[in-house]
mmCIF file of C-alpha atoms in Angstrom:
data_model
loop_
_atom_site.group_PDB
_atom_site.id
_atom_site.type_symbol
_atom_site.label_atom_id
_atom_site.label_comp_id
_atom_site.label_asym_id
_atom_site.label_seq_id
_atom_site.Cartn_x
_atom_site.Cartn_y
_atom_site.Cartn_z
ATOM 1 C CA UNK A 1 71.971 122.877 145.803
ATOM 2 C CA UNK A 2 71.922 126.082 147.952
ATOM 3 C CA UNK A 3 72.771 124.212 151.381
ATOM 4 C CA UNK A 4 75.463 122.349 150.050
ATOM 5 C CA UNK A 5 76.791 125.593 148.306
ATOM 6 C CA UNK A 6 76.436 126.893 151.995
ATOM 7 C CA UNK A 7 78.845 125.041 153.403
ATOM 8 C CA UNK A 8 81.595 125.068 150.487
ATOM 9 C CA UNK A 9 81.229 128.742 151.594
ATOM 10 C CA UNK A 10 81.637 128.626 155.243
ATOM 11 C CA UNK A 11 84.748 126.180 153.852
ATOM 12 C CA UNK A 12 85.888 129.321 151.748
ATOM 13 C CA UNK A 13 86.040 131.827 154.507
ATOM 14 C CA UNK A 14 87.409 129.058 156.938
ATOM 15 C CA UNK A 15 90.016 128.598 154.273
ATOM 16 C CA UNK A 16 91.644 132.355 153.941
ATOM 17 C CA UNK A 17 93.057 134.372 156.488
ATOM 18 C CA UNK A 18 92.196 137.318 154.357
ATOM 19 C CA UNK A 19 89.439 139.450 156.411
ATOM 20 C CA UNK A 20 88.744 141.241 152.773
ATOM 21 C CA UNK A 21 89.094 137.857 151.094
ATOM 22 C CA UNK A 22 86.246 136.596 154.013
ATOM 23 C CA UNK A 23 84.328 139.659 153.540
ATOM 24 C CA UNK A 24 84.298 139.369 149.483
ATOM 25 C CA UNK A 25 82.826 135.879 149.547
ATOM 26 C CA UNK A 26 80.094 136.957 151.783
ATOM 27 C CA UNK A 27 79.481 139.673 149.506
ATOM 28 C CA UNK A 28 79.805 137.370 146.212
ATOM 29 C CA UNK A 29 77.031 134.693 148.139
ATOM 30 C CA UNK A 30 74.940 136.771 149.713
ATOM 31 C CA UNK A 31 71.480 135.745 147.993
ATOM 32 C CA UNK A 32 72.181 132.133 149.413
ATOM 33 C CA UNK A 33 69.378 132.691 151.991
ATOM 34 C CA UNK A 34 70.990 128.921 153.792
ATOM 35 C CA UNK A 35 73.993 130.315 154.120
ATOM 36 C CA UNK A 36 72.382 133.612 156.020
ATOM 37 C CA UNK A 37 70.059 131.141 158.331
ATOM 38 C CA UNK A 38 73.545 129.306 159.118
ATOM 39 C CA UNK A 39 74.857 132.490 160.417
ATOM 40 C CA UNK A 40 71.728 134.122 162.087
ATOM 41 C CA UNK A 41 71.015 131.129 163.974
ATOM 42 C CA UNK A 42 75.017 131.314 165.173
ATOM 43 C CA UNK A 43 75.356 134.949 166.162
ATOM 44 C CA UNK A 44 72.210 135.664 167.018
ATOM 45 C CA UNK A 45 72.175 136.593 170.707
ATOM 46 C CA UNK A 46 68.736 135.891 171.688
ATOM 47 C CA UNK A 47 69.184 131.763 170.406
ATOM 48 C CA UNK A 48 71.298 129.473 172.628
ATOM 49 C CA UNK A 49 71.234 126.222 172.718
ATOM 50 C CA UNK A 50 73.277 125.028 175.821
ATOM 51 C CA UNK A 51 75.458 122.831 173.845
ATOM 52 C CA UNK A 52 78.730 123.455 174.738
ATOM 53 C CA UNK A 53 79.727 119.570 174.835
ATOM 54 C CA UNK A 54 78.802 117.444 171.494
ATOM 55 C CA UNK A 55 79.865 114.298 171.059
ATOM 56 C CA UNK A 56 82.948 113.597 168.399
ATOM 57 C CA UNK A 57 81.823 110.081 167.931
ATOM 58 C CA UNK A 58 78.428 110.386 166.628
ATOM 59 C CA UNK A 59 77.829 108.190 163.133
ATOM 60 C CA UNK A 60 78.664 109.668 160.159
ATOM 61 C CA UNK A 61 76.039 109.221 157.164
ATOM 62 C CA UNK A 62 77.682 108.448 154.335
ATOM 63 C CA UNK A 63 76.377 110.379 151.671
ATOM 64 C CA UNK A 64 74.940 113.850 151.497
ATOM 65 C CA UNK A 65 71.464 112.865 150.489
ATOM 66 C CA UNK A 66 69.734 114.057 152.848
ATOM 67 C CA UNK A 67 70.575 117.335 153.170
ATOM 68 C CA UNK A 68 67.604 119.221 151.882
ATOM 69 C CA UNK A 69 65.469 117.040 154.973
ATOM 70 C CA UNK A 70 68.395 117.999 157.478
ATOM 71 C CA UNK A 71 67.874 121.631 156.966
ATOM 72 C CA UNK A 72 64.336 121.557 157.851
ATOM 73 C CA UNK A 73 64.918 118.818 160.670
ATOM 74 C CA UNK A 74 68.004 121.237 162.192
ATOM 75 C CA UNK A 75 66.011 123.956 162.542
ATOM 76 C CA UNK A 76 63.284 122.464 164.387
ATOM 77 C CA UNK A 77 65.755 121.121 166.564
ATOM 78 C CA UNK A 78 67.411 124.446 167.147
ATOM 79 C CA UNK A 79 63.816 125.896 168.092
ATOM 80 C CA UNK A 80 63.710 123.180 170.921
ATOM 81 C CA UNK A 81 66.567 123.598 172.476
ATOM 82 C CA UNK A 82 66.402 127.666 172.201
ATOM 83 C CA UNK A 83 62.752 126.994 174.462
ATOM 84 C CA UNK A 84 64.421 124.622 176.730
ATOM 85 C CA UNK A 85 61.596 121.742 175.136
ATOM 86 C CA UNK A 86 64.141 119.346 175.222
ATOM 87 C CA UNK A 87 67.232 119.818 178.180
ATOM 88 C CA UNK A 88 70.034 117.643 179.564
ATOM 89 C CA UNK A 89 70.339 113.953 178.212
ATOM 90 C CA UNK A 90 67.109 114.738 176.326
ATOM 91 C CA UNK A 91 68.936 117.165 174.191
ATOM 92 C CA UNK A 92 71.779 115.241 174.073
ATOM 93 C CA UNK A 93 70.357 112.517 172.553
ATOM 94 C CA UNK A 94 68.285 114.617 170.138
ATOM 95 C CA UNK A 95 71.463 116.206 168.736
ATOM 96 C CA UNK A 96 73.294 112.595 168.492
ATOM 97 C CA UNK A 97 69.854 111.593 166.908
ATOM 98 C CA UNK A 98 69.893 114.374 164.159
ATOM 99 C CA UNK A 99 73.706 114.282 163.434
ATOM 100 C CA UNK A 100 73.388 110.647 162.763
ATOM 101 C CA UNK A 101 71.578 111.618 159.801
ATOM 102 C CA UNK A 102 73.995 113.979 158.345
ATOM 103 C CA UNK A 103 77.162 113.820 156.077
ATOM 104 C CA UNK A 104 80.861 114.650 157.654
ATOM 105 C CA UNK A 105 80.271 118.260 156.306
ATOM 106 C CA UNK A 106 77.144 118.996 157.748
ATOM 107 C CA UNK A 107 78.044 117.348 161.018
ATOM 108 C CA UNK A 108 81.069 120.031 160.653
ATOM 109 C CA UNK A 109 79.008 123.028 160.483
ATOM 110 C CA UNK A 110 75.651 121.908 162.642
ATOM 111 C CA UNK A 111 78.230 121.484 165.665
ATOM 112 C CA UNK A 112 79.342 124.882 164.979
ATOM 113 C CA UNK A 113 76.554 126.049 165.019
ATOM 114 C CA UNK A 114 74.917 124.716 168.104
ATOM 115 C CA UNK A 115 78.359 125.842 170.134
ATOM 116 C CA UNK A 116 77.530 129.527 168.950
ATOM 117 C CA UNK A 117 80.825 129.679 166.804
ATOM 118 C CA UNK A 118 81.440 128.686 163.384
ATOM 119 C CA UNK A 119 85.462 129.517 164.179
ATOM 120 C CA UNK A 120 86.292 130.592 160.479
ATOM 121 C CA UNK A 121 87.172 133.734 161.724
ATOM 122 C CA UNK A 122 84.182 136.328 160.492
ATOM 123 C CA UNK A 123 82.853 138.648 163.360
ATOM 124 C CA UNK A 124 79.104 139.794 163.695
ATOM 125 C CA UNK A 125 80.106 143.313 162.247
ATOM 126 C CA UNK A 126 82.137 141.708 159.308
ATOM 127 C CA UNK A 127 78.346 139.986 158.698
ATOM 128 C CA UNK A 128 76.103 142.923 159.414
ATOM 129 C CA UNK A 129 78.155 145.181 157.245
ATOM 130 C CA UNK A 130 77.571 142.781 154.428
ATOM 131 C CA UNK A 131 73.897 141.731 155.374
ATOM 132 C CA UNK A 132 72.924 145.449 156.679
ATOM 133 C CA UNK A 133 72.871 145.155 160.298
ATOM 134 C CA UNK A 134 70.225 141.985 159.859
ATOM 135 C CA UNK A 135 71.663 140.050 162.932
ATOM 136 C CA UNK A 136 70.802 141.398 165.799
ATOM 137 C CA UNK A 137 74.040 142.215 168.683
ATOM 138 C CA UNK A 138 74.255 142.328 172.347
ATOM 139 C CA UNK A 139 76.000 146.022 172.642
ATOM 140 C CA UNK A 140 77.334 146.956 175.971
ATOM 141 C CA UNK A 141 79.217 149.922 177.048
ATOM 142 C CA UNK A 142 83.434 149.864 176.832
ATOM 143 C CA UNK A 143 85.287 151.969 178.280
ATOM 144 C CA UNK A 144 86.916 154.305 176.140
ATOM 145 C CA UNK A 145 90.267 156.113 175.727
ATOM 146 C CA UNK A 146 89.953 159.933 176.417
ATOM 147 C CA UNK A 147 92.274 163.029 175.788
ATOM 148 C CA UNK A 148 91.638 165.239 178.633
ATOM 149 C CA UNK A 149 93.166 168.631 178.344
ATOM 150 C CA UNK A 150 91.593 170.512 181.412
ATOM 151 C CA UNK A 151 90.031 168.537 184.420
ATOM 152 C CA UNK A 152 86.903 169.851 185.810
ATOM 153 C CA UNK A 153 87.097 171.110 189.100
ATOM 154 C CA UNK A 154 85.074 168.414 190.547
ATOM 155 C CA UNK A 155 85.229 164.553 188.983
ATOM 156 C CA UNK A 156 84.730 160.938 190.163
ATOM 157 C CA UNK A 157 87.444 157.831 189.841
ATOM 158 C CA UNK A 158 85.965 154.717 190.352
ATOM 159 C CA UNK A 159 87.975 151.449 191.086
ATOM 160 C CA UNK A 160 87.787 148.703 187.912
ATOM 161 C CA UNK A 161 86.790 145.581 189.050
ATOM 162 C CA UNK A 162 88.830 142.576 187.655
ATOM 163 C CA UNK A 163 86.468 139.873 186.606
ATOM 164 C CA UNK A 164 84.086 138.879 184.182
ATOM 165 C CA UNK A 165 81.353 141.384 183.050
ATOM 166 C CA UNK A 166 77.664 140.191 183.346
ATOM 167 C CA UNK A 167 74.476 142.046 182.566
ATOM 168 C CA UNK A 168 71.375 140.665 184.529
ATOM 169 C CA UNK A 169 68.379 140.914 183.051
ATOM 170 C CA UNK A 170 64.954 140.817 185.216
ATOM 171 C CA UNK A 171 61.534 140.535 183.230
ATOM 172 C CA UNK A 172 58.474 141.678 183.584
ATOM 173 C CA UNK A 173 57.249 138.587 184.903
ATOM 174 C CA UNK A 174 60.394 138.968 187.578
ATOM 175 C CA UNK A 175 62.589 136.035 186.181
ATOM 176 C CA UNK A 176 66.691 136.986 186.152
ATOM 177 C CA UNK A 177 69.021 135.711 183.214
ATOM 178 C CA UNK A 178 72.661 136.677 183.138
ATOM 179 C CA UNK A 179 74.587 137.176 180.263
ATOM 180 C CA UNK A 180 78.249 137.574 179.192
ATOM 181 C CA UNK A 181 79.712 140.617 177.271
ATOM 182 C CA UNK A 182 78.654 138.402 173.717
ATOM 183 C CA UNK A 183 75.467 137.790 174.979
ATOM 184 C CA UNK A 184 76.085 134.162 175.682
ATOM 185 C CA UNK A 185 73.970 132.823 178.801
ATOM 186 C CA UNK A 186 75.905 132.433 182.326
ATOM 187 C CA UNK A 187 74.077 130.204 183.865
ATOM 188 C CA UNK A 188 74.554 128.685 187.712
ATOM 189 C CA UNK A 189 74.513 131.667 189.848
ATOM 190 C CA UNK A 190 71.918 130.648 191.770
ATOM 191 C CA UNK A 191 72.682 132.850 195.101
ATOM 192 C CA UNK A 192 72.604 136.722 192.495
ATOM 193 C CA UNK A 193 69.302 135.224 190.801
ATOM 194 C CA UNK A 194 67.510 134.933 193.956
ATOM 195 C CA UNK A 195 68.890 138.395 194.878
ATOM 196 C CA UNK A 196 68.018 140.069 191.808
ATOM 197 C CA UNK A 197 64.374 138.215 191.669
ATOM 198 C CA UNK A 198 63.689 139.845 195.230
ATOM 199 C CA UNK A 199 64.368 143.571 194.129
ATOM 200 C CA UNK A 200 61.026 144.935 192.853
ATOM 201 C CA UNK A 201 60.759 146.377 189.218
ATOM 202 C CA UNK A 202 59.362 150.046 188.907
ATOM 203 C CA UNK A 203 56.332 150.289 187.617
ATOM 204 C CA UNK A 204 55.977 146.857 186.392
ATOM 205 C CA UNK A 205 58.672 147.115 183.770
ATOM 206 C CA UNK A 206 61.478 145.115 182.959
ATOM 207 C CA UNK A 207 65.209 146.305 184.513
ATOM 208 C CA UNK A 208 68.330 145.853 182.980
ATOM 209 C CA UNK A 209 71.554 146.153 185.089
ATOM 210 C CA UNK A 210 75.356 145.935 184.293
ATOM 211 C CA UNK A 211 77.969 144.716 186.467
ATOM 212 C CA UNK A 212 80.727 142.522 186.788
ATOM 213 C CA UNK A 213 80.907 138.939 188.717
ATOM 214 C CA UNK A 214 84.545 139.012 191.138
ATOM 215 C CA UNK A 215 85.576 136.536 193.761
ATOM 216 C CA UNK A 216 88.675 136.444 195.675
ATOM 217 C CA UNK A 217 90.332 134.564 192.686
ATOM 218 C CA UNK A 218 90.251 136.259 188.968
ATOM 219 C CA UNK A 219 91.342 132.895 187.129
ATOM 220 C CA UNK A 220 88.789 131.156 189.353
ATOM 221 C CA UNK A 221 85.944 133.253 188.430
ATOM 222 C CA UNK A 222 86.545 133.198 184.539
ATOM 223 C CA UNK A 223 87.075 129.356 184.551
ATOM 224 C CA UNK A 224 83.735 129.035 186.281
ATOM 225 C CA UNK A 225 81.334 131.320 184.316
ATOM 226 C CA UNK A 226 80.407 128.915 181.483
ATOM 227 C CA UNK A 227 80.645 125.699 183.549
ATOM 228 C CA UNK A 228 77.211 123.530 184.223
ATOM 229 C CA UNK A 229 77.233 123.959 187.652
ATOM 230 C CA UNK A 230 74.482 125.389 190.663
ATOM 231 C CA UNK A 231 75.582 127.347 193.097
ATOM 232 C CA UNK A 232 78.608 129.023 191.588
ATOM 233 C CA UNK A 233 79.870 131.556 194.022
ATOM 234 C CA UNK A 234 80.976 135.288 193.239
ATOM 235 C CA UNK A 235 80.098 139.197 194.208
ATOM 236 C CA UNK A 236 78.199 140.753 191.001
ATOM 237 C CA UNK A 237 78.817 144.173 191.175
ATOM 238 C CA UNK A 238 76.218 146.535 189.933
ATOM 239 C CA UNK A 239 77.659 149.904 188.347
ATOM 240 C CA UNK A 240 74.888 150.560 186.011
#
């Protein structure tokens, strides 16, 4: 009963362009624990699933009878894909596998999910403030409007670089991932991986920088950063 309540809610919110109205029905469902998983396993920033392509044409199961398995089955599949168990046509055909078994609804919301947006227009803070910060975010430094009434005597002005902002991460174990403002993966930049993996981490520990990828054409380099592609080509610029 829960998971199908789960989605009549997501259908709510989706429904209302209210951000109270979306915020209220949270609020009026929040001990539906399917609901929550639905949304932690979305806006979570340390799951991905590298799903950004789904197939529309997967069979639809006619009834909803099989819900309660689904739930069980979805997450298991969601843990595979999040480890990289399954990849490519292997997780392709695991997804088309899984939605085969599910109802037009769940089909619905599962895609959502494994594209990292349910699109019913609720942000991570809108969720956190309901939920108490239980979802963790990917924060990054913005820049900020200032009222300056006296300049110092000495200060710095740095250029802004126009293109897409990327933090790198390098591990302990000196593998590099690269991730977007939203902390969605970039992936393809094999030339800055390589670069990063060479630099040596102090003391052992993990390094985090910030930066921004550029290349001589702005549109270019924001049309390329989610595509599955090697060898994508741009300047990441380190300023932190």
């Amino acid at each position: 009963l829960l998971i199908k309540e789960a989605f009549d809610v997501l259908e709510q919110i989706e429904s209302t362009t209210s951000s109270n109205e979306k915020k209220k029905i949270l609020n009026d469902n929040i001990d539906n624990n399917i609901l929550f998983n639905l949304l932690y396993w979305t806006y979570n920033f340390n799951y991905h699933y590298y799903m950004n392509k789904i197939d529309d044409n997967v069979k639809v199961y006619p009834n909803d009878t099989k819900m309660k398995q689904n739930i069980f089955d979805f997450k298991k599949l969601l843990a595979k894909l999040n480890s990289r168990k399954i990849t490519g046509n292997s997780a392709k055909d695991a997804v088309n596998y899984f939605l085969n078994s599910c109802c037009d609804i769940e089909q619905k919301w599962y895609k959502r999910v494994l594209k990292r947006d349910l699109r019913c227009g609720i942000s991570i803070t809108t969720i956190n403030n309901v939920y108490g910060n239980k979802i963790p975010i990917f924060p990054v430094a913005l820049a900020e409007n200032m009222e300056v009434i006296v300049y110092p005597k000495e200060f710095v002005i740095e250029d802004k670089f126009d293109g897409y902002r990327c933090i790198a991460i390098k591990h302990k174990d000196g593998t590099v991932n690269m991730f977007s403002r939203n902390g969605n993966e970039l992936l393809g930049y094999t030339d800055i991986i390589k670069e990063l993996e060479k630099l040596k981490i102090p003391n052992g520990e993990g390094i985090v920088f910030d930066g921004e990828l550029v290349s001589s054409n702005f549109k270019g380099t924001q049309n390329t950063a989610f595509k599955k592609t090697n060898n994508k080509k741009a300047t990441y610029n380190i300023f932190d």
